[in-house]
Amino acid sequence: MTPERLRLSVIIAAFNEAATLERVVERVRAVSLPIEIIVVNDGSSDGTTEVIDRLLQAGRIDVAVHHDRNRGKGAAIRTGIARASGDVIVAQDADLEYDPQEFSRLLGPIALGKADAVLGSRFLGGDRRVLYFWHSVGNRFLTLLSNMLSNLNLTDMETGYKMVLAPLMKSLVLTADRFGYEPEMVARLAQARARVWEIGISYSGRTYAEGKKIGWRDGMAAIWHILRFNLFPPS
């Protein structure tokens, strides 16, 4: 099977991303694949709601869901998963850090029947913007800790690109509301004994002045999430 024969559901969780959301949607629409775009507005207050409604009316997105308050990235992605109707599901950040043109490459191992899930690694040689040293150290430490507990050998546990077969994605028990979604997803894939691949991707990270939201508190919380989700799997 080729990637072009799989329908991809792309979930965009948006919180105060009015400045970049439309450009992200157009980048996703430019990908030469059958794509369903689901945008979940996670309680935005900056005009994101109006942007989403306009894009829905124009037919640029397929499904729009509005949370009445900010519930977190993980909660927004769960909402999107429940509404997804494609063969494969992936989350796309509503900023401009990840390039949707990588979708075809990520779909490759799934289309060939080799993988149940494919993660896009920012540390496997793809083009990337040079930013914060300590962020990269933190990412590698969290990945190491996750690998020790999940017995996987990932290079980028925290990547935003986790592409998963829809039946498997919908079967996973996901509970994290904020950025704990990333380590929880990896733990659940390992516990499901999924066939996981990694492919190097490009990455254009943002500075805090440009709107980056994740901070050191989220990094500390990630340690707890890694321990909790790996040591105490769902019954």
PDB file of C-alpha atoms in Angstrom:
ATOM      1  CA  MET A   1       0.000   0.000   0.000  1.00  0.00           C
ATOM      2  CA  THR A   2       1.216   3.532  -0.760  1.00  0.00           C
ATOM      3  CA  PRO A   3       0.795   6.520   1.601  1.00  0.00           C
ATOM      4  CA  GLU A   4      -1.598   8.084  -0.921  1.00  0.00           C
ATOM      5  CA  ARG A   5      -4.137   5.305  -0.249  1.00  0.00           C
ATOM      6  CA  LEU A   6      -4.309   6.007   3.485  1.00  0.00           C
ATOM      7  CA  ARG A   7      -6.561   8.769   4.825  1.00  0.00           C
ATOM      8  CA  LEU A   8      -4.724  10.833   7.417  1.00  0.00           C
ATOM      9  CA  SER A   9      -6.557  12.589  10.240  1.00  0.00           C
ATOM     10  CA  VAL A  10      -4.562  15.626  11.361  1.00  0.00           C
ATOM     11  CA  ILE A  11      -5.485  17.010  14.784  1.00  0.00           C
ATOM     12  CA  ILE A  12      -4.537  20.633  15.421  1.00  0.00           C
ATOM     13  CA  ALA A  13      -4.850  21.627  19.073  1.00  0.00           C
ATOM     14  CA  ALA A  14      -4.934  25.425  19.201  1.00  0.00           C
ATOM     15  CA  PHE A  15      -4.612  27.695  22.223  1.00  0.00           C
ATOM     16  CA  ASN A  16      -4.186  31.391  21.375  1.00  0.00           C
ATOM     17  CA  GLU A  17      -2.627  30.681  17.968  1.00  0.00           C
ATOM     18  CA  ALA A  18      -4.564  33.221  15.884  1.00  0.00           C
ATOM     19  CA  ALA A  19      -1.327  34.568  14.376  1.00  0.00           C
ATOM     20  CA  THR A  20      -0.196  31.230  12.902  1.00  0.00           C
ATOM     21  CA  LEU A  21      -3.201  28.902  12.705  1.00  0.00           C
ATOM     22  CA  GLU A  22      -4.332  29.774   9.184  1.00  0.00           C
ATOM     23  CA  ARG A  23      -0.810  29.335   7.802  1.00  0.00           C
ATOM     24  CA  VAL A  24      -0.540  25.943   9.503  1.00  0.00           C
ATOM     25  CA  VAL A  25      -3.876  24.818   8.055  1.00  0.00           C
ATOM     26  CA  GLU A  26      -2.799  25.894   4.559  1.00  0.00           C
ATOM     27  CA  ARG A  27       0.489  24.013   4.938  1.00  0.00           C
ATOM     28  CA  VAL A  28      -1.416  20.883   5.897  1.00  0.00           C
ATOM     29  CA  ARG A  29      -3.822  21.356   2.972  1.00  0.00           C
ATOM     30  CA  ALA A  30      -0.822  21.633   0.611  1.00  0.00           C
ATOM     31  CA  VAL A  31       0.264  18.064   1.417  1.00  0.00           C
ATOM     32  CA  SER A  32      -0.507  15.657  -1.441  1.00  0.00           C
ATOM     33  CA  LEU A  33      -2.360  13.099   0.679  1.00  0.00           C
ATOM     34  CA  PRO A  34      -6.023  12.403   1.529  1.00  0.00           C
ATOM     35  CA  ILE A  35      -6.308  14.474   4.703  1.00  0.00           C
ATOM     36  CA  GLU A  36      -8.980  15.234   7.274  1.00  0.00           C
ATOM     37  CA  ILE A  37      -8.205  18.345   9.348  1.00  0.00           C
ATOM     38  CA  ILE A  38      -9.667  18.502  12.861  1.00  0.00           C
ATOM     39  CA  VAL A  39      -9.046  21.720  14.795  1.00  0.00           C
ATOM     40  CA  VAL A  40      -9.697  21.786  18.538  1.00  0.00           C
ATOM     41  CA  ASN A  41      -9.865  25.273  20.041  1.00  0.00           C
ATOM     42  CA  ASP A  42      -8.683  24.830  23.624  1.00  0.00           C
ATOM     43  CA  GLY A  43     -10.333  27.848  25.220  1.00  0.00           C
ATOM     44  CA  SER A  44      -8.525  30.551  23.231  1.00  0.00           C
ATOM     45  CA  SER A  45      -9.099  34.242  23.912  1.00  0.00           C
ATOM     46  CA  ASP A  46      -7.064  35.929  21.153  1.00  0.00           C
ATOM     47  CA  GLY A  47      -9.248  35.554  18.071  1.00  0.00           C
ATOM     48  CA  THR A  48      -8.443  31.907  17.387  1.00  0.00           C
ATOM     49  CA  THR A  49     -12.156  31.078  17.646  1.00  0.00           C
ATOM     50  CA  GLU A  50     -13.032  33.449  14.821  1.00  0.00           C
ATOM     51  CA  VAL A  51     -10.179  32.131  12.644  1.00  0.00           C
ATOM     52  CA  ILE A  52     -11.379  28.548  13.112  1.00  0.00           C
ATOM     53  CA  ASP A  53     -15.010  29.384  12.310  1.00  0.00           C
ATOM     54  CA  ARG A  54     -13.942  31.222   9.144  1.00  0.00           C
ATOM     55  CA  LEU A  55     -11.732  28.336   7.991  1.00  0.00           C
ATOM     56  CA  LEU A  56     -14.535  25.846   8.666  1.00  0.00           C
ATOM     57  CA  GLN A  57     -17.019  27.901   6.655  1.00  0.00           C
ATOM     58  CA  ALA A  58     -14.495  28.153   3.805  1.00  0.00           C
ATOM     59  CA  GLY A  59     -14.017  24.383   3.788  1.00  0.00           C
ATOM     60  CA  ARG A  60     -10.333  24.566   4.713  1.00  0.00           C
ATOM     61  CA  ILE A  61     -10.888  22.428   7.815  1.00  0.00           C
ATOM     62  CA  ASP A  62     -13.256  19.480   8.154  1.00  0.00           C
ATOM     63  CA  VAL A  63     -14.100  19.409  11.867  1.00  0.00           C
ATOM     64  CA  ALA A  64     -13.989  22.206  14.455  1.00  0.00           C
ATOM     65  CA  VAL A  65     -14.455  21.700  18.188  1.00  0.00           C
ATOM     66  CA  HIS A  66     -14.427  24.501  20.777  1.00  0.00           C
ATOM     67  CA  HIS A  67     -13.556  23.810  24.423  1.00  0.00           C
ATOM     68  CA  ASP A  68     -15.296  26.250  26.749  1.00  0.00           C
ATOM     69  CA  ARG A  69     -12.080  26.613  28.790  1.00  0.00           C
ATOM     70  CA  ASN A  70      -8.407  25.807  28.468  1.00  0.00           C
ATOM     71  CA  ARG A  71      -8.020  22.109  29.298  1.00  0.00           C
ATOM     72  CA  GLY A  72      -4.519  21.478  27.936  1.00  0.00           C
ATOM     73  CA  LYS A  73      -2.869  19.962  24.871  1.00  0.00           C
ATOM     74  CA  GLY A  74      -3.506  16.362  25.891  1.00  0.00           C
ATOM     75  CA  ALA A  75      -7.207  16.976  26.475  1.00  0.00           C
ATOM     76  CA  ALA A  76      -7.518  18.755  23.134  1.00  0.00           C
ATOM     77  CA  ILE A  77      -5.828  15.887  21.292  1.00  0.00           C
ATOM     78  CA  ARG A  78      -8.125  13.363  22.983  1.00  0.00           C
ATOM     79  CA  THR A  79     -11.091  15.369  21.733  1.00  0.00           C
ATOM     80  CA  GLY A  80      -9.616  15.241  18.239  1.00  0.00           C
ATOM     81  CA  ILE A  81      -8.937  11.499  18.411  1.00  0.00           C
ATOM     82  CA  ALA A  82     -12.574  10.868  19.285  1.00  0.00           C
ATOM     83  CA  ARG A  83     -13.682  12.813  16.191  1.00  0.00           C
ATOM     84  CA  ALA A  84     -11.106  11.367  13.772  1.00  0.00           C
ATOM     85  CA  SER A  85     -12.347   9.144  10.932  1.00  0.00           C
ATOM     86  CA  GLY A  86      -9.106   8.492   9.024  1.00  0.00           C
ATOM     87  CA  ASP A  87      -6.928   5.377   8.799  1.00  0.00           C
ATOM     88  CA  VAL A  88      -4.001   7.058  10.567  1.00  0.00           C
ATOM     89  CA  ILE A  89      -3.911   9.873  13.137  1.00  0.00           C
ATOM     90  CA  VAL A  90      -1.258  12.491  13.856  1.00  0.00           C
ATOM     91  CA  ALA A  91      -1.226  15.706  15.904  1.00  0.00           C
ATOM     92  CA  GLN A  92       0.046  18.909  14.310  1.00  0.00           C
ATOM     93  CA  ASP A  93       1.027  21.823  16.550  1.00  0.00           C
ATOM     94  CA  ALA A  94      -0.772  25.053  15.662  1.00  0.00           C
ATOM     95  CA  ASP A  95       2.499  26.983  15.428  1.00  0.00           C
ATOM     96  CA  LEU A  96       5.072  26.727  12.630  1.00  0.00           C
ATOM     97  CA  GLU A  97       7.616  24.432  14.322  1.00  0.00           C
ATOM     98  CA  TYR A  98       6.789  21.174  12.502  1.00  0.00           C
ATOM     99  CA  ASP A  99       6.538  20.840   8.702  1.00  0.00           C
ATOM    100  CA  PRO A 100       3.517  18.858   7.398  1.00  0.00           C
ATOM    101  CA  GLN A 101       5.497  17.993   4.261  1.00  0.00           C
ATOM    102  CA  GLU A 102       7.093  15.297   6.457  1.00  0.00           C
ATOM    103  CA  PHE A 103       3.771  13.391   6.583  1.00  0.00           C
ATOM    104  CA  SER A 104       4.434  11.309   3.467  1.00  0.00           C
ATOM    105  CA  ARG A 105       7.764  10.087   4.830  1.00  0.00           C
ATOM    106  CA  LEU A 106       6.289   9.299   8.232  1.00  0.00           C
ATOM    107  CA  LEU A 107       3.458   7.340   6.609  1.00  0.00           C
ATOM    108  CA  GLY A 108       5.920   5.171   4.672  1.00  0.00           C
ATOM    109  CA  PRO A 109       6.583   2.420   7.262  1.00  0.00           C
ATOM    110  CA  ILE A 110       2.864   2.279   8.150  1.00  0.00           C
ATOM    111  CA  ALA A 111       1.818   2.006   4.499  1.00  0.00           C
ATOM    112  CA  LEU A 112       4.328  -0.823   3.993  1.00  0.00           C
ATOM    113  CA  GLY A 113       2.910  -2.720   6.966  1.00  0.00           C
ATOM    114  CA  LYS A 114       6.145  -2.416   8.938  1.00  0.00           C
ATOM    115  CA  ALA A 115       4.959  -0.087  11.706  1.00  0.00           C
ATOM    116  CA  ASP A 116       1.949   0.633  13.874  1.00  0.00           C
ATOM    117  CA  ALA A 117       3.359   4.009  14.908  1.00  0.00           C
ATOM    118  CA  VAL A 118       6.046   6.315  13.494  1.00  0.00           C
ATOM    119  CA  LEU A 119       7.686   9.097  15.495  1.00  0.00           C
ATOM    120  CA  GLY A 120       9.424  12.025  13.831  1.00  0.00           C
ATOM    121  CA  SER A 121      12.750  12.614  15.565  1.00  0.00           C
ATOM    122  CA  ARG A 122      14.313  16.075  15.727  1.00  0.00           C
ATOM    123  CA  PHE A 123      17.652  14.461  16.614  1.00  0.00           C
ATOM    124  CA  LEU A 124      18.210  12.111  13.663  1.00  0.00           C
ATOM    125  CA  GLY A 125      19.848  14.542  11.283  1.00  0.00           C
ATOM    126  CA  GLY A 126      16.999  16.620   9.855  1.00  0.00           C
ATOM    127  CA  ASP A 127      17.352  20.353   9.262  1.00  0.00           C
ATOM    128  CA  ARG A 128      16.617  22.337  12.394  1.00  0.00           C
ATOM    129  CA  ARG A 129      16.775  25.827  13.784  1.00  0.00           C
ATOM    130  CA  VAL A 130      19.509  26.271  16.403  1.00  0.00           C
ATOM    131  CA  LEU A 131      18.001  27.368  19.721  1.00  0.00           C
ATOM    132  CA  TYR A 132      18.303  26.524  23.416  1.00  0.00           C
ATOM    133  CA  PHE A 133      21.118  24.219  24.585  1.00  0.00           C
ATOM    134  CA  TRP A 134      19.465  23.328  27.886  1.00  0.00           C
ATOM    135  CA  HIS A 135      16.211  22.429  26.134  1.00  0.00           C
ATOM    136  CA  SER A 136      18.087  19.846  24.059  1.00  0.00           C
ATOM    137  CA  VAL A 137      19.787  18.498  27.203  1.00  0.00           C
ATOM    138  CA  GLY A 138      16.415  18.251  28.923  1.00  0.00           C
ATOM    139  CA  ASN A 139      14.838  16.489  25.951  1.00  0.00           C
ATOM    140  CA  ARG A 140      17.631  13.922  25.806  1.00  0.00           C
ATOM    141  CA  PHE A 141      17.404  13.276  29.554  1.00  0.00           C
ATOM    142  CA  LEU A 142      13.641  12.775  29.411  1.00  0.00           C
ATOM    143  CA  THR A 143      14.029  10.466  26.426  1.00  0.00           C
ATOM    144  CA  LEU A 144      16.681   8.445  28.280  1.00  0.00           C
ATOM    145  CA  LEU A 145      14.452   8.094  31.342  1.00  0.00           C
ATOM    146  CA  SER A 146      11.484   7.094  29.185  1.00  0.00           C
ATOM    147  CA  ASN A 147      13.591   4.538  27.302  1.00  0.00           C
ATOM    148  CA  MET A 148      14.851   2.984  30.532  1.00  0.00           C
ATOM    149  CA  LEU A 149      11.296   2.369  31.698  1.00  0.00           C
ATOM    150  CA  SER A 150       9.641   1.508  28.368  1.00  0.00           C
ATOM    151  CA  ASN A 151      12.561  -0.538  26.978  1.00  0.00           C
ATOM    152  CA  LEU A 152      12.414   1.399  23.704  1.00  0.00           C
ATOM    153  CA  ASN A 153      15.438   3.048  22.091  1.00  0.00           C
ATOM    154  CA  LEU A 154      13.935   6.324  20.912  1.00  0.00           C
ATOM    155  CA  THR A 155      15.976   9.452  20.254  1.00  0.00           C
ATOM    156  CA  ASP A 156      13.117  11.945  20.733  1.00  0.00           C
ATOM    157  CA  MET A 157      10.336  10.907  23.097  1.00  0.00           C
ATOM    158  CA  GLU A 158       8.950  14.456  23.308  1.00  0.00           C
ATOM    159  CA  THR A 159       8.483  14.913  19.553  1.00  0.00           C
ATOM    160  CA  GLY A 160       5.178  16.433  18.504  1.00  0.00           C
ATOM    161  CA  TYR A 161       4.926  14.093  15.501  1.00  0.00           C
ATOM    162  CA  LYS A 162       3.562  10.738  16.660  1.00  0.00           C
ATOM    163  CA  MET A 163       1.715   9.110  13.758  1.00  0.00           C
ATOM    164  CA  VAL A 164      -0.362   6.082  14.789  1.00  0.00           C
ATOM    165  CA  LEU A 165      -2.791   3.695  13.107  1.00  0.00           C
ATOM    166  CA  ALA A 166      -6.271   4.921  14.041  1.00  0.00           C
ATOM    167  CA  PRO A 167      -7.605   1.681  15.601  1.00  0.00           C
ATOM    168  CA  LEU A 168      -4.547   1.495  17.838  1.00  0.00           C
ATOM    169  CA  MET A 169      -4.673   5.199  18.726  1.00  0.00           C
ATOM    170  CA  LYS A 170      -8.338   4.987  19.662  1.00  0.00           C
ATOM    171  CA  SER A 171      -7.674   1.928  21.856  1.00  0.00           C
ATOM    172  CA  LEU A 172      -4.974   3.576  23.974  1.00  0.00           C
ATOM    173  CA  VAL A 173      -5.923   4.770  27.464  1.00  0.00           C
ATOM    174  CA  LEU A 174      -4.838   8.430  27.442  1.00  0.00           C
ATOM    175  CA  THR A 175      -5.490  10.638  30.466  1.00  0.00           C
ATOM    176  CA  ALA A 176      -2.875  13.437  30.532  1.00  0.00           C
ATOM    177  CA  ASP A 177      -4.350  16.879  29.989  1.00  0.00           C
ATOM    178  CA  ARG A 178      -1.256  19.017  29.414  1.00  0.00           C
ATOM    179  CA  PHE A 179       2.164  18.220  27.945  1.00  0.00           C
ATOM    180  CA  GLY A 180       2.166  14.887  29.793  1.00  0.00           C
ATOM    181  CA  TYR A 181       0.457  13.610  26.648  1.00  0.00           C
ATOM    182  CA  GLU A 182       3.828  12.971  24.954  1.00  0.00           C
ATOM    183  CA  PRO A 183       5.388  10.615  27.567  1.00  0.00           C
ATOM    184  CA  GLU A 184       2.006   8.972  28.135  1.00  0.00           C
ATOM    185  CA  MET A 185       1.629   8.200  24.427  1.00  0.00           C
ATOM    186  CA  VAL A 186       5.070   6.573  24.294  1.00  0.00           C
ATOM    187  CA  ALA A 187       4.384   4.535  27.441  1.00  0.00           C
ATOM    188  CA  ARG A 188       1.049   3.328  26.058  1.00  0.00           C
ATOM    189  CA  LEU A 189       2.590   2.361  22.705  1.00  0.00           C
ATOM    190  CA  ALA A 190       5.275   0.369  24.506  1.00  0.00           C
ATOM    191  CA  GLN A 191       2.693  -1.332  26.735  1.00  0.00           C
ATOM    192  CA  ALA A 192       0.626  -2.197  23.646  1.00  0.00           C
ATOM    193  CA  ARG A 193       3.770  -3.739  22.120  1.00  0.00           C
ATOM    194  CA  ALA A 194       3.279  -1.596  19.052  1.00  0.00           C
ATOM    195  CA  ARG A 195       5.815  -1.708  16.235  1.00  0.00           C
ATOM    196  CA  VAL A 196       7.417   1.727  16.544  1.00  0.00           C
ATOM    197  CA  TRP A 197       9.685   3.398  13.975  1.00  0.00           C
ATOM    198  CA  GLU A 198      11.536   6.722  14.062  1.00  0.00           C
ATOM    199  CA  ILE A 199      12.289   8.937  11.074  1.00  0.00           C
ATOM    200  CA  GLY A 200      14.377  12.111  11.149  1.00  0.00           C
ATOM    201  CA  ILE A 201      12.416  15.315  10.556  1.00  0.00           C
ATOM    202  CA  SER A 202      13.151  19.012  10.190  1.00  0.00           C
ATOM    203  CA  TYR A 203      12.302  21.326  13.071  1.00  0.00           C
ATOM    204  CA  SER A 204      11.944  25.098  13.282  1.00  0.00           C
ATOM    205  CA  GLY A 205      11.523  25.791  16.995  1.00  0.00           C
ATOM    206  CA  ARG A 206      10.166  29.033  18.397  1.00  0.00           C
ATOM    207  CA  THR A 207      11.643  31.331  21.011  1.00  0.00           C
ATOM    208  CA  TYR A 208       9.572  32.408  24.009  1.00  0.00           C
ATOM    209  CA  ALA A 209       9.218  35.842  22.402  1.00  0.00           C
ATOM    210  CA  GLU A 210       7.686  34.104  19.381  1.00  0.00           C
ATOM    211  CA  GLY A 211       5.113  32.295  21.518  1.00  0.00           C
ATOM    212  CA  LYS A 212       6.708  29.091  22.814  1.00  0.00           C
ATOM    213  CA  LYS A 213       4.680  27.917  25.823  1.00  0.00           C
ATOM    214  CA  ILE A 214       6.472  24.925  27.352  1.00  0.00           C
ATOM    215  CA  GLY A 215       8.765  25.790  30.294  1.00  0.00           C
ATOM    216  CA  TRP A 216      10.921  24.259  32.995  1.00  0.00           C
ATOM    217  CA  ARG A 217       7.891  23.383  35.119  1.00  0.00           C
ATOM    218  CA  ASP A 218       6.597  21.222  32.274  1.00  0.00           C
ATOM    219  CA  GLY A 219       9.995  19.507  32.132  1.00  0.00           C
ATOM    220  CA  MET A 220       9.860  18.710  35.835  1.00  0.00           C
ATOM    221  CA  ALA A 221       6.300  17.479  35.470  1.00  0.00           C
ATOM    222  CA  ALA A 222       7.411  15.262  32.570  1.00  0.00           C
ATOM    223  CA  ILE A 223       9.642  13.277  34.952  1.00  0.00           C
ATOM    224  CA  TRP A 224       6.609  12.483  37.100  1.00  0.00           C
ATOM    225  CA  HIS A 225       4.542  11.620  34.014  1.00  0.00           C
ATOM    226  CA  ILE A 226       7.225   9.238  32.705  1.00  0.00           C
ATOM    227  CA  LEU A 227       7.413   7.436  36.043  1.00  0.00           C
ATOM    228  CA  ARG A 228       3.655   7.346  36.524  1.00  0.00           C
ATOM    229  CA  PHE A 229       2.642   6.157  33.071  1.00  0.00           C
ATOM    230  CA  ASN A 230       5.383   3.541  32.742  1.00  0.00           C
ATOM    231  CA  LEU A 231       5.273   2.103  36.264  1.00  0.00           C
ATOM    232  CA  PHE A 232       1.486   2.140  36.637  1.00  0.00           C
ATOM    233  CA  PRO A 233      -0.087   1.022  33.343  1.00  0.00           C
ATOM    234  CA  PRO A 234      -3.881   0.947  33.017  1.00  0.00           C
ATOM    235  CA  SER A 235      -5.554  -2.273  34.055  1.00  0.00           C
TER     236      SER A 235
END
